[in-house]
Tab-separated table of C-alpha atoms and ligand atoms in Angstrom:
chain	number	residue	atom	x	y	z
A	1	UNK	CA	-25.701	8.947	-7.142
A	2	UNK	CA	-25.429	11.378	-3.983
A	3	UNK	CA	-24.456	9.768	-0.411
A	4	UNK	CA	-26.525	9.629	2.672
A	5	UNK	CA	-25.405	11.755	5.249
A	6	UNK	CA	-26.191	9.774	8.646
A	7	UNK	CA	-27.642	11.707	11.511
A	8	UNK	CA	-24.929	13.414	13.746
A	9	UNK	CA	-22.264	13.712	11.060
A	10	UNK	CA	-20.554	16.704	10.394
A	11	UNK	CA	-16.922	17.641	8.762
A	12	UNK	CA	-15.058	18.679	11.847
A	13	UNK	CA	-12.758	22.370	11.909
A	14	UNK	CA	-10.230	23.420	13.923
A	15	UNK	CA	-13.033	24.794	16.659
A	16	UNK	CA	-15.537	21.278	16.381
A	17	UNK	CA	-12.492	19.428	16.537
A	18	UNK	CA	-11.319	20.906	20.133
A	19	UNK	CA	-14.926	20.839	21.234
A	20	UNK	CA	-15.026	16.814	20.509
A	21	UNK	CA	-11.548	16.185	21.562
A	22	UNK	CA	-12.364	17.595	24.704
A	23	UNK	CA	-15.195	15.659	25.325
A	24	UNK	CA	-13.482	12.239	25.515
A	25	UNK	CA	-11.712	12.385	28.292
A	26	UNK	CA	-8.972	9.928	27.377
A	27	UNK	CA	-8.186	12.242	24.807
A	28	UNK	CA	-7.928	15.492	26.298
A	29	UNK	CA	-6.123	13.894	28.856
A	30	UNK	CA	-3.286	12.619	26.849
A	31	UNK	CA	-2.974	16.260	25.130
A	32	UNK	CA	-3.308	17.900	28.319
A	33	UNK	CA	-4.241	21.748	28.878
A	34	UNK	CA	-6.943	23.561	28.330
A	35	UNK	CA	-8.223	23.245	24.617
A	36	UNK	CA	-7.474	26.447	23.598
A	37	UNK	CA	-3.933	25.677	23.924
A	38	UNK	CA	-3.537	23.331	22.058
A	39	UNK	CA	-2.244	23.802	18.418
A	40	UNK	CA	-4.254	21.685	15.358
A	41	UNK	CA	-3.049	21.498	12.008
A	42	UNK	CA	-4.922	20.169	8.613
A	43	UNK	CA	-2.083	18.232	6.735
A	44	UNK	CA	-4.613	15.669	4.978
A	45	UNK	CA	-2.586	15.020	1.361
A	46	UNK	CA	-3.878	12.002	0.478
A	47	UNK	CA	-6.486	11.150	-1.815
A	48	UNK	CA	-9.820	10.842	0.582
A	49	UNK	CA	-9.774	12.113	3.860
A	50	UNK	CA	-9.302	14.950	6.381
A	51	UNK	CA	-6.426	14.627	9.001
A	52	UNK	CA	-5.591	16.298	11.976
A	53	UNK	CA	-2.529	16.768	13.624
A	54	UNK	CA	-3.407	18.034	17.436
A	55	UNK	CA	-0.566	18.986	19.945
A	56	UNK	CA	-1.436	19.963	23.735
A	57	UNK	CA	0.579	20.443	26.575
A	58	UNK	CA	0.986	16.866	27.087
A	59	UNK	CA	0.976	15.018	24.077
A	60	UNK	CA	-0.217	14.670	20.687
A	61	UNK	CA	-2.617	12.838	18.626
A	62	UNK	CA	-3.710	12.089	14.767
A	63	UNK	CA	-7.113	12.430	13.945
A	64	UNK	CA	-8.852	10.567	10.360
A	65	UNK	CA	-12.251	11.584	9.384
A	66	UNK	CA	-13.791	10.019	6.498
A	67	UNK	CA	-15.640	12.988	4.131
A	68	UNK	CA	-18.425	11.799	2.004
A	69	UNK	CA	-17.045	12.108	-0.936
A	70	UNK	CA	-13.040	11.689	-2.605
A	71	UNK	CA	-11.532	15.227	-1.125
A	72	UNK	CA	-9.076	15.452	-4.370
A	73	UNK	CA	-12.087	15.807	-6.877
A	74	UNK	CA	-14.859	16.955	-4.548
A	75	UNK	CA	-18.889	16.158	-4.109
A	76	UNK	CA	-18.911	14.561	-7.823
A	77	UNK	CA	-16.998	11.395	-6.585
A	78	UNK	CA	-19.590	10.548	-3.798
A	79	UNK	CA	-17.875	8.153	-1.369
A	80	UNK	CA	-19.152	6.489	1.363
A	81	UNK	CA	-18.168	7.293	5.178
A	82	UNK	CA	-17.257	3.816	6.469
A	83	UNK	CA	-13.879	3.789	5.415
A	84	UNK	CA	-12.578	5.074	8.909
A	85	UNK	CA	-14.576	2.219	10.850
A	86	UNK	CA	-13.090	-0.547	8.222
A	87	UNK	CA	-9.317	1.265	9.040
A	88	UNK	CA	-10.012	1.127	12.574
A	89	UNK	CA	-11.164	-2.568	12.538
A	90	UNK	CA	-7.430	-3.253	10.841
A	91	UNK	CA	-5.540	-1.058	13.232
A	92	UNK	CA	-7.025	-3.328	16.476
A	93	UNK	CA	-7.445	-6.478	14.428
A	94	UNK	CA	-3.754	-6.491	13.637
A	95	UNK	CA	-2.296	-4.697	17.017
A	96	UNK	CA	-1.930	-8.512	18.129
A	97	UNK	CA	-0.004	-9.489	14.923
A	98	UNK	CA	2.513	-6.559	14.533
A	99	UNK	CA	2.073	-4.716	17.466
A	100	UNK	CA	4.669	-1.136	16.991
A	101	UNK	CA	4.406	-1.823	13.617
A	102	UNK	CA	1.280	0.021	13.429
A	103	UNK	CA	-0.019	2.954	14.932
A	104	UNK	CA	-1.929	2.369	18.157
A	105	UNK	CA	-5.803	3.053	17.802
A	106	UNK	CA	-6.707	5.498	20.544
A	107	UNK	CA	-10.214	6.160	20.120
A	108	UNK	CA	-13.142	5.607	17.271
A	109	UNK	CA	-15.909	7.627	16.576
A	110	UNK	CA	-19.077	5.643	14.769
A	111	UNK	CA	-20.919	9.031	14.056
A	112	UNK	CA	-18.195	11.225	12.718
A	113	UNK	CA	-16.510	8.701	11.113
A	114	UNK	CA	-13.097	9.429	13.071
A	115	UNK	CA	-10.485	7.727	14.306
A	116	UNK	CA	-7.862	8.597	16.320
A	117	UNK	CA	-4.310	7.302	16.633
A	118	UNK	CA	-1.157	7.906	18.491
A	119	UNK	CA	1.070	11.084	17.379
A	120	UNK	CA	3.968	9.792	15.179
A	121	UNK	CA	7.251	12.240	15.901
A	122	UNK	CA	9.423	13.131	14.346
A	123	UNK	CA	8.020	10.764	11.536
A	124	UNK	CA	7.992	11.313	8.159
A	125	UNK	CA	6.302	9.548	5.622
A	126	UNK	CA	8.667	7.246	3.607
A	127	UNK	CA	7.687	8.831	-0.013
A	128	UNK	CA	8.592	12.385	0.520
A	129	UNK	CA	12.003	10.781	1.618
A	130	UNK	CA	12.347	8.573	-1.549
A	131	UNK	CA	12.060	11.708	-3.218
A	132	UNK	CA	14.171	13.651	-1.066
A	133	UNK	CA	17.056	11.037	-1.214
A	134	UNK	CA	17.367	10.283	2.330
A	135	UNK	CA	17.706	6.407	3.249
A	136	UNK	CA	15.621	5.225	6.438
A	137	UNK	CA	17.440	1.338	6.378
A	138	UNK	CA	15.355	-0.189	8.818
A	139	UNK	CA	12.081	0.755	6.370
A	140	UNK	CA	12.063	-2.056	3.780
A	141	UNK	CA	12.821	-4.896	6.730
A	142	UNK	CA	9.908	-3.665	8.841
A	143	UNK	CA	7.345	-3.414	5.964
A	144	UNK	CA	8.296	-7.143	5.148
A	145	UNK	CA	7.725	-8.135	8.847
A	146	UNK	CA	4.918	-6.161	9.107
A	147	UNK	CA	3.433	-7.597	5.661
A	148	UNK	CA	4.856	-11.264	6.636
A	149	UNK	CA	3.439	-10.844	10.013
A	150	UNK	CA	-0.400	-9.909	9.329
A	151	UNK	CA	-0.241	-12.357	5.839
A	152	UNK	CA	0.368	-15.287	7.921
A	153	UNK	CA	-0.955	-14.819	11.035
A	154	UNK	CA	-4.405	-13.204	9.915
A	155	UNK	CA	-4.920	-16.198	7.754
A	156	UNK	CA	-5.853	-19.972	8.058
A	157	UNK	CA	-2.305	-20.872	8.447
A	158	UNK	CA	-2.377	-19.369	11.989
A	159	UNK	CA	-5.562	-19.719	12.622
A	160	UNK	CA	-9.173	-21.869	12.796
A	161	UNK	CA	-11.219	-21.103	9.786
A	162	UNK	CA	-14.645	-20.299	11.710
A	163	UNK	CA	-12.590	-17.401	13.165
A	164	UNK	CA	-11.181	-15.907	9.500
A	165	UNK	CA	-14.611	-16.865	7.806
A	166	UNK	CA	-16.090	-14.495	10.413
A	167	UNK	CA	-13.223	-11.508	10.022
A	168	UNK	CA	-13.631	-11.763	6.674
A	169	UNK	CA	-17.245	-11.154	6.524
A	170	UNK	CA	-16.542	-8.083	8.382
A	171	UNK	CA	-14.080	-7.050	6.252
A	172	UNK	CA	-16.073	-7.961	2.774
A	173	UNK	CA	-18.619	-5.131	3.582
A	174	UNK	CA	-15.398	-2.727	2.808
A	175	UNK	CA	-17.153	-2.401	-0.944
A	176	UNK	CA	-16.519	1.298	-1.792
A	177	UNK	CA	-12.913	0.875	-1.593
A	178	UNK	CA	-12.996	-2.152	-2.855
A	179	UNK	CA	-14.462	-1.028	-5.704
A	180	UNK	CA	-12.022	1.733	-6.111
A	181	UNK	CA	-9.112	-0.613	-6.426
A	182	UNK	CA	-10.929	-2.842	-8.831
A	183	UNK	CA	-11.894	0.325	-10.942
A	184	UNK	CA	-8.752	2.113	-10.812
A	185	UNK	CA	-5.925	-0.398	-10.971
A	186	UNK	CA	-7.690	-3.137	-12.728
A	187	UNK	CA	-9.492	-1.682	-15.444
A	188	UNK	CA	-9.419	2.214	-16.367
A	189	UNK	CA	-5.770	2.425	-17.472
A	190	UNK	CA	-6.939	-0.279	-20.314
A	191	UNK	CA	-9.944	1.876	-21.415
A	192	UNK	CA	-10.850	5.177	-22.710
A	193	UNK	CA	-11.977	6.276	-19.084
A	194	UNK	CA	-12.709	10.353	-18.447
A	195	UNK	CA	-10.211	10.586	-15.154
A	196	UNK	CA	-7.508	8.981	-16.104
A	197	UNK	CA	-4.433	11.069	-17.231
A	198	UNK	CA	-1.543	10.831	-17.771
A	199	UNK	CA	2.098	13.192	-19.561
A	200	UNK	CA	0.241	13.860	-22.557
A	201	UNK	CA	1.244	14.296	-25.294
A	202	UNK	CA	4.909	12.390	-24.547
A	203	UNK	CA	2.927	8.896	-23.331
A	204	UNK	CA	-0.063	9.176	-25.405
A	205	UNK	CA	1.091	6.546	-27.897
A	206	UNK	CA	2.032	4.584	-24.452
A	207	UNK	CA	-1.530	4.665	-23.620
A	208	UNK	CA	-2.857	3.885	-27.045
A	209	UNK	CA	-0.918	0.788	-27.032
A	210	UNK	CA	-1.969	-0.328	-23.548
A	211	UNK	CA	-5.208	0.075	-24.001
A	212	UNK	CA	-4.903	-2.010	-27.865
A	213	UNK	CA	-3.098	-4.874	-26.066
A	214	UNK	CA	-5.158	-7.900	-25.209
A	215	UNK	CA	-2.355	-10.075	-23.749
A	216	UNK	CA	-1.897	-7.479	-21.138
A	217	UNK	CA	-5.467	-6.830	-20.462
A	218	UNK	CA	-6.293	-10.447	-20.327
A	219	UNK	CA	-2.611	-10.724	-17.251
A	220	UNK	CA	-4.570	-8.052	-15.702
A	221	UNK	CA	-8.038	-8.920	-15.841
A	222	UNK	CA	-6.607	-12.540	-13.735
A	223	UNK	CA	-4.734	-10.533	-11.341
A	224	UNK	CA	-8.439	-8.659	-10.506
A	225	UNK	CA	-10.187	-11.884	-10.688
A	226	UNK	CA	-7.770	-13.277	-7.950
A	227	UNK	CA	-8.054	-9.893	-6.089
A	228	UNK	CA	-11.617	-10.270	-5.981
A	229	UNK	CA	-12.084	-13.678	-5.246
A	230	UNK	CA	-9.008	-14.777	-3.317
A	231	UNK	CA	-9.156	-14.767	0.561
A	232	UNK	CA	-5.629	-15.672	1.706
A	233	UNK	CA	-4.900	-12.935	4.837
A	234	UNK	CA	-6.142	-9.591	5.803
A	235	UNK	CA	-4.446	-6.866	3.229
A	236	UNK	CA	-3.248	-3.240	4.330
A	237	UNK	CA	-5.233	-2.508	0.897
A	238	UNK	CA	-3.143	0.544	-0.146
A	239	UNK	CA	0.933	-0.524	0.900
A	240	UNK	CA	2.263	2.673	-1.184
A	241	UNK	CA	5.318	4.521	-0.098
A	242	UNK	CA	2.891	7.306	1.048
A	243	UNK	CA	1.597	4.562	3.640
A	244	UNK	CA	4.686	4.291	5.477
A	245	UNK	CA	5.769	6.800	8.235
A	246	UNK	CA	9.443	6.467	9.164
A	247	UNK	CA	12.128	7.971	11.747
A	248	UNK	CA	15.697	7.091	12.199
A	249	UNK	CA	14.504	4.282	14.513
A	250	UNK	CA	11.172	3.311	14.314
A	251	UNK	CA	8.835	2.301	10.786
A	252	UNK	CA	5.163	2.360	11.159
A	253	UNK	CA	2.473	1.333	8.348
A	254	UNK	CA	-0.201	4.034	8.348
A	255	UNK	CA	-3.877	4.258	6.677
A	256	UNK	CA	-5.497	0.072	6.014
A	257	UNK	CA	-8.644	1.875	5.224
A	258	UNK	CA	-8.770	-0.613	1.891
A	259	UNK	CA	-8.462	-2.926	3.932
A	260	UNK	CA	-9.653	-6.536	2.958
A	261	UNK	CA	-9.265	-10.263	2.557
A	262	UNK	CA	-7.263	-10.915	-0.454
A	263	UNK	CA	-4.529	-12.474	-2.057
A	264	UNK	CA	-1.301	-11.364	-0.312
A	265	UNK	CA	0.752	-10.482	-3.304
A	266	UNK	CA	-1.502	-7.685	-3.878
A	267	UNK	CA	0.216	-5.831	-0.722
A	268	UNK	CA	3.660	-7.138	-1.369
A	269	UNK	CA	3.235	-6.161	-5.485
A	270	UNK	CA	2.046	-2.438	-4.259
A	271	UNK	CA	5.397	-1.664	-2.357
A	272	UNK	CA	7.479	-3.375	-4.489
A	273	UNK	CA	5.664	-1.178	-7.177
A	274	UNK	CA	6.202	2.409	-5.264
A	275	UNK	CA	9.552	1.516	-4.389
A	276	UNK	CA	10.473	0.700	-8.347
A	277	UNK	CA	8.270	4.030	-8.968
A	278	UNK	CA	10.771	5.330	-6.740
A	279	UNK	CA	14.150	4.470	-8.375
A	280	UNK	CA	12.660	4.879	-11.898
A	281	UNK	CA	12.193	8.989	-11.028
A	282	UNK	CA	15.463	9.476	-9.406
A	283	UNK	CA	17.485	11.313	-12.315
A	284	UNK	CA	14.455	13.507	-12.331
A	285	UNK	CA	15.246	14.680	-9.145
A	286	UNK	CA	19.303	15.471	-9.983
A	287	UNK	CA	20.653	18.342	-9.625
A	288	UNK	CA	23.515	17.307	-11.918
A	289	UNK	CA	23.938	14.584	-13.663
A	290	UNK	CA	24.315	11.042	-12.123
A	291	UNK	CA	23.929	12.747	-8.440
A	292	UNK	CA	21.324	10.329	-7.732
A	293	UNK	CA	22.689	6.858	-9.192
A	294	UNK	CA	24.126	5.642	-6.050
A	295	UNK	CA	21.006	6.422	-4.296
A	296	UNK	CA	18.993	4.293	-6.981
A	297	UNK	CA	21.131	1.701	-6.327
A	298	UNK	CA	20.335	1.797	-2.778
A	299	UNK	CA	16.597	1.440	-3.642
A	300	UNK	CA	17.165	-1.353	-5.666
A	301	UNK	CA	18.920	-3.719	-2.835
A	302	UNK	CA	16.071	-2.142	-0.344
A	303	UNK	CA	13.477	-4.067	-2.532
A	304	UNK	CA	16.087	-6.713	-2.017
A	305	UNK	CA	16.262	-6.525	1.558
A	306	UNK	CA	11.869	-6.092	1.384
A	307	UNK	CA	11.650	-9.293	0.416
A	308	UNK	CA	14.379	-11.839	1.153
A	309	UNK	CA	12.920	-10.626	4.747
A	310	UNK	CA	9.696	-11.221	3.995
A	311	UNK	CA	10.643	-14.761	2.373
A	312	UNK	CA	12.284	-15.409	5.626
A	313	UNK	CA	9.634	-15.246	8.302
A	314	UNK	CA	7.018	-15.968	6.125
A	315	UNK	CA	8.462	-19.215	6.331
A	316	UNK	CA	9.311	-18.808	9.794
A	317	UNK	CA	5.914	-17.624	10.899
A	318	UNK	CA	4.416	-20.464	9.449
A	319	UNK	CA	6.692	-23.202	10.978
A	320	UNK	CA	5.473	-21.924	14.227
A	321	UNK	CA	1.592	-22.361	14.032
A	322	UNK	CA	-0.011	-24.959	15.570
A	323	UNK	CA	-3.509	-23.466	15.521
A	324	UNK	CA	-4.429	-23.139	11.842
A	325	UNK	CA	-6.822	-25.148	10.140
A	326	UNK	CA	-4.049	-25.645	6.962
A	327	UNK	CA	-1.843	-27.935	6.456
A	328	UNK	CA	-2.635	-29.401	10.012
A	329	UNK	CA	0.705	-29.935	12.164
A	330	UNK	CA	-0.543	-33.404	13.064
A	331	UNK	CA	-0.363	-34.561	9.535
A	332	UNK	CA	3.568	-33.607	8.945
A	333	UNK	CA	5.048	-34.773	11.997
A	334	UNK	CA	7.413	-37.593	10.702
A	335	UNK	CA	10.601	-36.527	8.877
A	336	UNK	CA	9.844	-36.696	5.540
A	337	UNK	CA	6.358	-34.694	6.149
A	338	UNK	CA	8.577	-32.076	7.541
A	339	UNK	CA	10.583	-31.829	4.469
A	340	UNK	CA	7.730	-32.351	2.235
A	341	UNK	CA	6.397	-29.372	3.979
A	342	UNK	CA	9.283	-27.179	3.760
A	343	UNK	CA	9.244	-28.086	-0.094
A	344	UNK	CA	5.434	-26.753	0.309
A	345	UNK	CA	6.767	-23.365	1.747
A	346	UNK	CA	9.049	-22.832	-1.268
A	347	UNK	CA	6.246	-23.991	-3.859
A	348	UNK	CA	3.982	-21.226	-1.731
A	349	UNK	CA	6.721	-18.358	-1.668
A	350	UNK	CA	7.561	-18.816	-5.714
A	351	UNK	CA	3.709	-18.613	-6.189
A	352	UNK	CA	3.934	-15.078	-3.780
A	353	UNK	CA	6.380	-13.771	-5.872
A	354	UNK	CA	4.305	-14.462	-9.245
A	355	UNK	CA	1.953	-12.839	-7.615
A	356	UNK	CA	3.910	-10.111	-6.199
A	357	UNK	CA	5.406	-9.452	-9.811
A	358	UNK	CA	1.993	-9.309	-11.697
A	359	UNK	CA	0.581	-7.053	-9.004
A	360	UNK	CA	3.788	-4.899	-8.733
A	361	UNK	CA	3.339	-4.123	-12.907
A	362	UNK	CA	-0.456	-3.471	-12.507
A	363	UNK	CA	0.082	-0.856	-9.793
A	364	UNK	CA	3.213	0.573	-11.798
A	365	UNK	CA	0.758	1.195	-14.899
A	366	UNK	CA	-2.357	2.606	-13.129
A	367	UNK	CA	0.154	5.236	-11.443
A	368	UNK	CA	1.300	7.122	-14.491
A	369	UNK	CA	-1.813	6.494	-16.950
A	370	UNK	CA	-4.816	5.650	-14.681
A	371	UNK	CA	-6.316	8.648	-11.777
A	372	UNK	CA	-3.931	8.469	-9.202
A	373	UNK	CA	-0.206	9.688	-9.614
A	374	UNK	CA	2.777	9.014	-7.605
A	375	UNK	CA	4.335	12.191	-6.395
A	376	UNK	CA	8.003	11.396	-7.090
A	377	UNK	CA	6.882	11.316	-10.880
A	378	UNK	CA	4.558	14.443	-10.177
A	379	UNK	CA	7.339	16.886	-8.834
A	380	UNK	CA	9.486	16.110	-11.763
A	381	UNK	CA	9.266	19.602	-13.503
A	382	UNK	CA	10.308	19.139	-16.906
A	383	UNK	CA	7.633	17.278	-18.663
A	384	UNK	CA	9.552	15.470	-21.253
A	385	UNK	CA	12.308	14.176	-18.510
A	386	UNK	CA	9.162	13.064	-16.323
A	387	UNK	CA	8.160	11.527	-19.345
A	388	UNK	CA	10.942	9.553	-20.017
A	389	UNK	CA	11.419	7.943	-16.888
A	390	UNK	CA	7.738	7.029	-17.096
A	391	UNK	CA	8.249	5.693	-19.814
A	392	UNK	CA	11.055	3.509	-18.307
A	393	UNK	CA	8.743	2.161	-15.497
A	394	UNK	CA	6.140	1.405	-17.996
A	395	UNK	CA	8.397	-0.986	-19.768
A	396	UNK	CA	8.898	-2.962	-17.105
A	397	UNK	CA	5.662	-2.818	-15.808
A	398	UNK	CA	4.881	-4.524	-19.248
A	399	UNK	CA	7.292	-7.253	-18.530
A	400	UNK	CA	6.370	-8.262	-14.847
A	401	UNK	CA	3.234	-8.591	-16.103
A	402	UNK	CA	3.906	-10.675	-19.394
A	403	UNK	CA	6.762	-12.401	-18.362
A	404	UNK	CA	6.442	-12.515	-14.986
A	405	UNK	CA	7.169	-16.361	-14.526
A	406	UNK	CA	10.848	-15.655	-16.767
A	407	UNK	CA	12.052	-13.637	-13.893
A	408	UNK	CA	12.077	-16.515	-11.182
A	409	UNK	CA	13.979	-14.565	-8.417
A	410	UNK	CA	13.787	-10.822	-7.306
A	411	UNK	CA	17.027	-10.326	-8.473
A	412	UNK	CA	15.872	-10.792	-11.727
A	413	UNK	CA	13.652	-8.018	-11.585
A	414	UNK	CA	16.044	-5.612	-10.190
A	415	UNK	CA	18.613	-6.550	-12.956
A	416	UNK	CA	15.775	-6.108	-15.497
A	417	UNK	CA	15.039	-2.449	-13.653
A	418	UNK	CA	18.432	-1.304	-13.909
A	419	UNK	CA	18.733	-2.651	-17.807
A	420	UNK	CA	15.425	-0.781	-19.121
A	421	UNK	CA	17.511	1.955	-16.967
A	422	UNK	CA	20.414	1.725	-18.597
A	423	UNK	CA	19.072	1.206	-22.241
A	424	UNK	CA	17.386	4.040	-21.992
A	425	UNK	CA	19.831	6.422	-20.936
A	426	UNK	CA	22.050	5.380	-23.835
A	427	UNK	CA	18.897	5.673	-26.820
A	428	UNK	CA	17.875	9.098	-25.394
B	1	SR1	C1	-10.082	7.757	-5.217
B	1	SR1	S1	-8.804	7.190	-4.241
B	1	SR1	C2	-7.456	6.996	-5.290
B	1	SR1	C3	-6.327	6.251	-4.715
B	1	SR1	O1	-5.897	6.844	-3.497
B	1	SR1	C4	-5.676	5.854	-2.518
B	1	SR1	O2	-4.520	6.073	-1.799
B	1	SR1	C5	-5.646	4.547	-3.271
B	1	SR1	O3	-4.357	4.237	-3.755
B	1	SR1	C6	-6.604	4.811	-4.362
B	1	SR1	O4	-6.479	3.943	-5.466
B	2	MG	MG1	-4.138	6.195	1.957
């Protein structure tokens, strides 16, 4: 099934893209110069879209154009342009919420399908530094507040229903993506499906088995009912290491173009995910042996740090509304319906961190055997060590999705990380 091109669109180049840019004024004002000056660079790596970087005289700007189809495989996987329009809705929908969190949305174009944000320098984006060993500390504490942030105060905690029915409608015409999620991470890796891949031939009997395991397919196939059909907050959609930009002072979450109402462990199970994706490759990326073990370790207590901050002003965030249609303030105010409600906020946090869990092992599997890879597996050279520590993550994948409910704290988890870790190491 081809895509309709709408009237007016065209990919933009280097030379369309200075014509444009100069035509909205704001724009060419903040760069500054005359356009000819100004230097643009194509650094688009992810999966769908073009980006520009632009630098002028004055300033700088990013620039996101949707293409009409996925620009890793080409015109065969058609895609629809709206993605950019359903990204820019999040970026001003959520400015209120987490404010420098996010980048600020400068400008959006409804023909081209482009939006423009501020510049972020000298920002890198948190993967490539995962893989390069470097630690950014503030990272893990500003992805909680920014998830804790938007999950309560995008939701019916913080707000009157009537005005998160409506954003939610908006947001529920965000299908194409939406379908990619429930394709990708919900159902191919558990099915003989023609794009998936994954280090053949060391995890093919990995795959087999996946695939030939009902109890996991059936922990799955809940976890994309509830994605489906939950509606708790507004989700980032896609919280992956590669959807983090981060300096020595200042973390910013980049790209909600999947973004949509949904349950909020979906988000917190996705970094949780790429950061355990993250400390799972690290011997892969040793020069000598055991270079990198302290720097695993450091991953582990960020996940820590991720969510006992999150836990915290969750809670917090919530204590504060006054507006939201749940749990009504004026129902709790005597003494024991404060407690009873602070026993409420521990019932809802355990159920987050189910949730987180069973999302966290679901994004772990689709990354090594479903379309899309994670690059700190990817640049592992040797196949068979790349293998192995695959391997590794896809054990505990298993778990957080079986067993999820046995693990009770995040501690748990990291202790179970570090033993599949260690188990390994001494049986290989
Ligand atoms: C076809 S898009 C594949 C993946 O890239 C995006 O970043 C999302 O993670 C999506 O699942
Ligand atoms: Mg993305």
């Amino acid at each position: 099934m081809g895509i309709e091109i709408p009237a007016g669109y065209r990919p933009l180049d280097d030379d369309s893209l200075r014509r444009w840019l100069s035509g909205v004024a704001v724009l060419a004002e903040r760069l500054g110069g005359p356009s000819a000056d100004w230097t643009v660079e194509e650094v688009g790596d992810g999966n769908l879209n073009l980006v520009f970087l632009v630098r002028g005289a004055t300033g700088g700007v990013c620039v996101k154009q949707s293409l009409p189809y996925v620009r890793v495989v080409g015109e065969s996987w058609p895609m629809p342009l709206e993605r950019t329009f359903f990204e820019a809705c999040h970026l001003s929908e959520t400015a209120a919420h987490v404010g420098r969190l996010a980048p600020a949305l400068l400008h959006y174009d409804a023909t081209l399908f482009v939006l423009v944000e501020e510049l972020l320098e000298p920002h890198r984006v948190l993967r490539g530094a995962l893989i390069a060993g470097v630690r950014y500390p503030d990272a893990a504490r500003a992805v909680a507040e920014y998830v804790a942030k938007n999950g309560v105060l995008s939701s019916v905690l913080a707000q009157p229903f009537e005005k998160v029915f409506d954003r939610a409608a908006v947001f529920a015409a965000n299908q194409a993506l939406t379908r990619v999620t429930t394709e990708l991470v919900f159902a191919d890796p558990y099915r003989e499906q023609a794009r998936n891949r994954w280090s053949s031939p060391q995890l093919d009997d990995a795959a087999a088995s996946i695939r030939h395991d009902a109890r996991l397919k059936l922990a799955v196939a809940r976890l994309g009912q509830a994605f489906l059909t939950r509606h708790d907050a507004l989700l980032h959609g896609d919280l992956h290491t590669g959807s983090v930009m981060v300096s020595a002072s200042d973390t910013r979450v980049i790209d909600p173009e999947f973004a949509r109402y949904g349950p909020l462990g979906f988000d917190l199970g996705n970094f949780v995910a790429n950061l355990l994706t993250a400390y799972f490759s690290q011997p892969g990326h040793e020069t000598r042996a055991g270079e990198r073990t302290d720097y695993g370790e450091w991953i582990l207590a960020q996940i820590d740090l991720f969510w006992r901050h999150f836990v915290l002003r969750y809670q917090q965030l919530w204590r504060e509304q006054t507006e939201g249609d749940a749990y009504p303030v004026t129902l709790f105010e005597e003494a024991d319906g404060q407690r009873a409600l602070q026993d409420e906020r521990q019932r809802a946090v355990a159920a987050l961190l189910d949730d987180t869990l069973g999302f966290a092992g679901a994004e772990i599997i689709r990354r090594i055997l479903g379309f899309a890879h994670n690059r700190e597996f990817e640049a592992i050279p040797d196949p068979d060590v790349r293998a192995r520590l695959e391997r590794r993550a896809l054990q505990l994948a298993r778990r957080l999705l079986l067993e999820k409910e046995r693990f009770g704290s995040i501690e748990a988890v990291l202790a179970a990380a570090r033993a599949v870790s260690e188990y390994e190491a001494e049986v290989a």
